Every structure is written in structure tokens, then in C-alpha cells.
Amino acid sequence: QEIIGKALEIQTLYSKQIWEIFSKLVARFGSEYNVVFDVKEEDLKDVASDRIVNAILQVRNEEITILPGFDGKYGEIVLFDDEQKIKEEDTFDPKQSSLSDFF
């Protein structure tokens, strides 16, 4: 579900759209493991959009980044499409104020 959610840019993993696609994939190919690791790209394209298939292939080929969780926040996967967004967010680097800034 996380891969589909990331590919479609849907934050809620329990959305109806994600579950419909996930259910179709598992019904057709037997298990989530088969979908992610075994099914041929052409067969995946029969059931899912190119964007979802590309996301599955990125996971399969270990072309993703995994951001670890912290302080009650779950970790998350980052697809290539998301890496540019993260780089843009990381460019904002505010300097922490020190006590001497106030005197």
C-alpha cells in the first residue's frame, strides 16, 4: 500500500483508491511478495498504471531511499520523484538563535 500511495501521492494508506489497486494486484498475482519481486513488468502494466509500475520497479531494484522514523513518526520510503522535493526542502537551513543574539 505504501508504494501505491507514494506513486499516487496519497497520504492516507487506507484510502479506497489504494485498496482497490492493491486488491486487484494481489488477486491477480497471488501475494504482495509476488507483486513486488516476481511479476514481470509487462504483466504489472496490465493491472496498474505506469506510475505505480515504475514505483514497484524502483523498490525491486533498490532504487529508493528509506527515511528512518523518529519520535513516534513512522519511517517512509522516498521514490526518485520525491527526492527532488526533499532536496528543495533541505535547502532551507535557518540558523538557530543563540543567547548572544538577544543582547
Coordinates of N, CA and C in Angstrom, one line a residue:
Q1 N 0.8 -1.2 0.0 CA 0.0 0.0 0.0 C 0.9 1.3 0.0
E2 N 2.0 1.2 0.7 CA 2.9 2.4 0.8 C 3.4 2.8 -0.6
I3 N 3.8 1.8 -1.4 CA 4.3 2.0 -2.7 C 3.2 2.7 -3.6
I4 N 2.1 2.1 -3.5 CA 1.0 2.7 -4.3 C 0.6 4.1 -3.9
G5 N 0.6 4.3 -2.6 CA 0.3 5.6 -2.0 C 1.3 6.6 -2.4
K6 N 2.6 6.3 -2.4 CA 3.6 7.2 -2.8 C 3.6 7.5 -4.3
A7 N 3.3 6.5 -5.1 CA 3.2 6.7 -6.5 C 2.1 7.6 -6.9
L8 N 1.0 7.5 -6.2 CA -0.2 8.3 -6.5 C -0.3 9.6 -5.6
E9 N 0.7 9.8 -4.8 CA 0.8 10.9 -3.9 C -0.4 11.1 -3.0
I10 N -0.8 9.9 -2.4 CA -1.9 9.9 -1.5 C -1.4 9.6 -0.1
Q11 N -1.7 10.5 0.8 CA -1.1 10.4 2.2 C -1.8 9.3 3.0
T12 N -3.1 9.1 2.9 CA -3.8 8.1 3.7 C -3.7 6.7 3.1
L13 N -3.0 5.8 3.8 CA -2.7 4.5 3.2 C -4.0 3.6 3.2
Y14 N -5.0 4.1 3.9 CA -6.2 3.3 3.9 C -7.3 3.8 3.0
S15 N -6.9 4.6 2.0 CA -7.8 5.2 1.1 C -8.4 4.1 0.2
K16 N -9.6 4.4 -0.3 CA -10.3 3.4 -1.1 C -9.6 3.1 -2.4
Q17 N -9.0 4.2 -3.0 CA -8.3 4.0 -4.3 C -7.1 3.1 -4.1
I18 N -6.3 3.3 -3.1 CA -5.2 2.5 -2.8 C -5.6 1.0 -2.6
W19 N -6.6 0.8 -1.8 CA -7.0 -0.6 -1.5 C -7.6 -1.3 -2.8
E20 N -8.3 -0.5 -3.6 CA -8.8 -1.1 -4.9 C -7.6 -1.6 -5.8
I21 N -6.6 -0.8 -5.9 CA -5.5 -1.2 -6.8 C -4.7 -2.3 -6.1
F22 N -4.5 -2.2 -4.8 CA -3.8 -3.3 -4.1 C -4.5 -4.6 -4.2
S23 N -5.8 -4.6 -4.0 CA -6.6 -5.8 -4.1 C -6.6 -6.4 -5.5
K24 N -6.6 -5.6 -6.6 CA -6.5 -6.1 -7.9 C -5.2 -6.8 -8.2
L25 N -4.1 -6.2 -7.7 CA -2.8 -6.7 -7.9 C -2.6 -8.1 -7.2
V26 N -3.1 -8.1 -5.9 CA -2.9 -9.4 -5.1 C -3.9 -10.4 -5.7
A27 N -5.1 -10.1 -6.1 CA -6.0 -11.1 -6.6 C -5.4 -11.7 -7.9
R28 N -4.8 -10.9 -8.7 CA -4.2 -11.3 -10.0 C -2.9 -12.1 -9.8
F29 N -2.1 -11.7 -8.9 CA -0.7 -12.3 -8.8 C -0.5 -13.1 -7.6
G30 N -1.4 -13.2 -6.7 CA -1.3 -14.1 -5.6 C -0.9 -13.6 -4.2
S31 N 0.1 -12.7 -4.2 CA 0.6 -12.1 -3.0 C 1.3 -10.8 -3.2
E32 N 1.4 -10.1 -2.1 CA 2.2 -8.8 -2.2 C 3.6 -9.1 -2.6
Y33 N 4.2 -10.1 -2.1 CA 5.6 -10.5 -2.4 C 5.7 -10.7 -3.9
N34 N 4.8 -11.5 -4.5 CA 4.9 -11.7 -5.9 C 4.9 -10.4 -6.7
V35 N 4.0 -9.5 -6.3 CA 3.8 -8.3 -7.0 C 5.1 -7.5 -6.9
V36 N 5.7 -7.4 -5.8 CA 6.9 -6.6 -5.6 C 8.2 -7.2 -6.2
F37 N 8.3 -8.6 -6.1 CA 9.5 -9.2 -6.5 C 9.5 -10.1 -7.7
D38 N 8.4 -10.7 -8.1 CA 8.4 -11.7 -9.1 C 7.7 -11.4 -10.4
V39 N 6.7 -10.7 -10.4 CA 5.8 -10.5 -11.6 C 6.6 -9.6 -12.6
K40 N 6.5 -10.0 -13.9 CA 7.1 -9.2 -14.9 C 6.5 -7.8 -15.1
E41 N 7.3 -6.9 -15.5 CA 6.8 -5.5 -15.7 C 5.6 -5.5 -16.7
E42 N 5.7 -6.2 -17.8 CA 4.6 -6.2 -18.7 C 3.3 -6.6 -18.1
D43 N 3.3 -7.7 -17.2 CA 2.2 -8.2 -16.5 C 1.6 -7.2 -15.5
L44 N 2.5 -6.5 -14.9 CA 2.1 -5.4 -13.9 C 1.3 -4.3 -14.6
K45 N 1.8 -4.0 -15.8 CA 1.2 -2.9 -16.6 C -0.2 -3.2 -17.1
D46 N -0.6 -4.5 -17.1 CA -1.9 -4.9 -17.4 C -2.9 -4.5 -16.3
V47 N -2.4 -4.4 -15.1 CA -3.3 -4.2 -14.0 C -3.1 -2.8 -13.4
A48 N -1.9 -2.2 -13.4 CA -1.7 -0.9 -12.7 C -1.1 0.1 -13.7
S49 N -1.2 1.4 -13.3 CA -0.7 2.5 -14.1 C 0.8 2.4 -14.2
D50 N 1.4 3.1 -15.2 CA 2.8 3.2 -15.4 C 3.5 3.8 -14.2
R51 N 2.9 4.8 -13.5 CA 3.4 5.4 -12.4 C 3.6 4.4 -11.2
I52 N 2.6 3.6 -11.0 CA 2.6 2.5 -10.0 C 3.7 1.5 -10.3
V53 N 3.7 1.0 -11.6 CA 4.6 0.0 -12.0 C 6.1 0.6 -11.8
N54 N 6.3 1.8 -12.2 CA 7.6 2.4 -12.0 C 8.1 2.4 -10.5
A55 N 7.1 2.7 -9.7 CA 7.4 2.7 -8.2 C 7.7 1.3 -7.7
I56 N 7.0 0.3 -8.2 CA 7.3 -1.1 -7.8 C 8.7 -1.5 -8.3
L57 N 9.0 -1.1 -9.5 CA 10.3 -1.5 -10.1 C 11.4 -0.7 -9.3
Q58 N 11.2 0.5 -8.9 CA 12.2 1.2 -8.1 C 12.5 0.4 -6.8
V59 N 11.4 -0.1 -6.1 CA 11.6 -0.9 -4.9 C 12.3 -2.1 -5.2
R60 N 11.9 -2.8 -6.3 CA 12.5 -4.1 -6.7 C 14.0 -3.9 -6.9
N61 N 14.4 -2.8 -7.6 CA 15.8 -2.6 -8.0 C 16.6 -1.8 -6.9
E62 N 16.0 -1.7 -5.7 CA 16.6 -1.0 -4.6 C 17.0 0.4 -5.0
E63 N 16.2 1.1 -5.7 CA 16.4 2.5 -6.2 C 15.6 3.5 -5.4
I64 N 15.4 3.2 -4.1 CA 14.6 4.1 -3.2 C 15.5 4.5 -2.0
T65 N 15.0 5.5 -1.3 CA 15.7 5.9 -0.1 C 14.7 5.6 1.0
I66 N 15.1 5.1 2.1 CA 14.3 4.9 3.3 C 14.6 5.9 4.4
L67 N 13.7 6.8 4.7 CA 13.9 7.7 5.8 C 13.5 7.0 7.1
P68 N 14.4 7.0 8.1 CA 14.0 6.3 9.3 C 13.0 7.1 10.1
G69 N 12.2 6.4 10.9 CA 11.2 7.1 11.8 C 11.9 7.6 13.0
F70 N 11.2 8.5 13.7 CA 11.8 9.0 15.0 C 10.7 9.6 15.8
D71 N 10.8 9.7 17.1 CA 9.9 10.3 18.0 C 8.4 10.0 17.7
G72 N 8.0 8.8 17.5 CA 6.7 8.4 17.2 C 6.2 8.6 15.7
K73 N 7.1 9.1 14.9 CA 6.8 9.2 13.5 C 7.4 8.0 12.7
Y74 N 6.5 7.4 11.9 CA 6.9 6.2 11.1 C 8.0 6.6 10.1
G75 N 8.8 5.6 9.7 CA 9.7 5.8 8.6 C 8.9 5.8 7.3
E76 N 9.6 6.3 6.3 CA 8.9 6.3 5.0 C 9.9 6.1 3.8
I77 N 9.3 5.6 2.7 CA 10.1 5.4 1.5 C 10.1 6.6 0.7
V78 N 11.1 6.9 0.0 CA 11.2 8.0 -0.9 C 11.6 7.5 -2.3
L79 N 10.7 7.8 -3.2 CA 10.9 7.4 -4.6 C 11.7 8.5 -5.3
F80 N 12.2 8.2 -6.5 CA 13.0 9.2 -7.2 C 12.3 10.5 -7.4
D81 N 11.0 10.4 -7.7 CA 10.2 11.6 -7.9 C 10.2 12.5 -6.7
D82 N 10.2 11.9 -5.5 CA 10.2 12.6 -4.2 C 11.5 13.2 -3.8
E83 N 12.6 12.6 -4.4 CA 13.9 13.1 -3.9 C 14.1 14.6 -4.3
Q84 N 13.7 15.0 -5.4 CA 13.8 16.4 -5.8 C 13.1 17.3 -4.8
K85 N 11.9 16.9 -4.3 CA 11.1 17.7 -3.3 C 11.9 17.8 -2.0
I86 N 12.5 16.7 -1.6 CA 13.3 16.6 -0.4 C 14.5 17.6 -0.5
K87 N 15.2 17.5 -1.6 CA 16.3 18.4 -1.8 C 15.9 19.9 -1.7
E88 N 14.7 20.2 -2.3 CA 14.3 21.6 -2.2 C 13.9 22.0 -0.7
E89 N 13.4 21.1 0.0 CA 13.0 21.3 1.4 C 14.3 21.5 2.2
D90 N 15.4 20.7 1.9 CA 16.6 20.7 2.7 C 17.4 22.0 2.4
T91 N 17.1 22.8 1.4 CA 17.9 24.0 1.1 C 17.6 25.1 2.2
F92 N 16.4 25.0 2.8 CA 16.1 25.9 3.9 C 16.8 25.5 5.1
D93 N 17.7 26.3 5.6 CA 18.5 26.0 6.7 C 18.6 27.2 7.7
P94 N 17.6 27.4 8.5 CA 17.6 28.5 9.4 C 18.6 28.4 10.5
K95 N 19.3 29.5 10.8 CA 20.3 29.4 11.8 C 19.6 29.5 13.2
Q96 N 20.0 28.6 14.1 CA 19.4 28.6 15.4 C 19.9 29.9 16.2
S97 N 19.0 30.6 16.8 CA 19.3 31.7 17.6 C 20.1 31.3 18.8
S98 N 21.1 32.1 19.2 CA 21.8 31.9 20.4 C 21.4 33.0 21.4
L99 N 21.8 32.8 22.6 CA 21.5 33.8 23.6 C 22.1 35.1 23.3
S100 N 23.3 35.1 22.7 CA 24.0 36.4 22.4 C 23.3 37.2 21.3
D101 N 22.4 36.6 20.5 CA 21.6 37.3 19.5 C 20.6 38.3 20.2
F102 N 20.3 38.1 21.4 CA 19.3 38.9 22.1 C 19.9 40.1 22.9
F103 N 21.3 40.2 22.9 CA 21.9 41.2 23.7 C 22.6 42.2 22.9

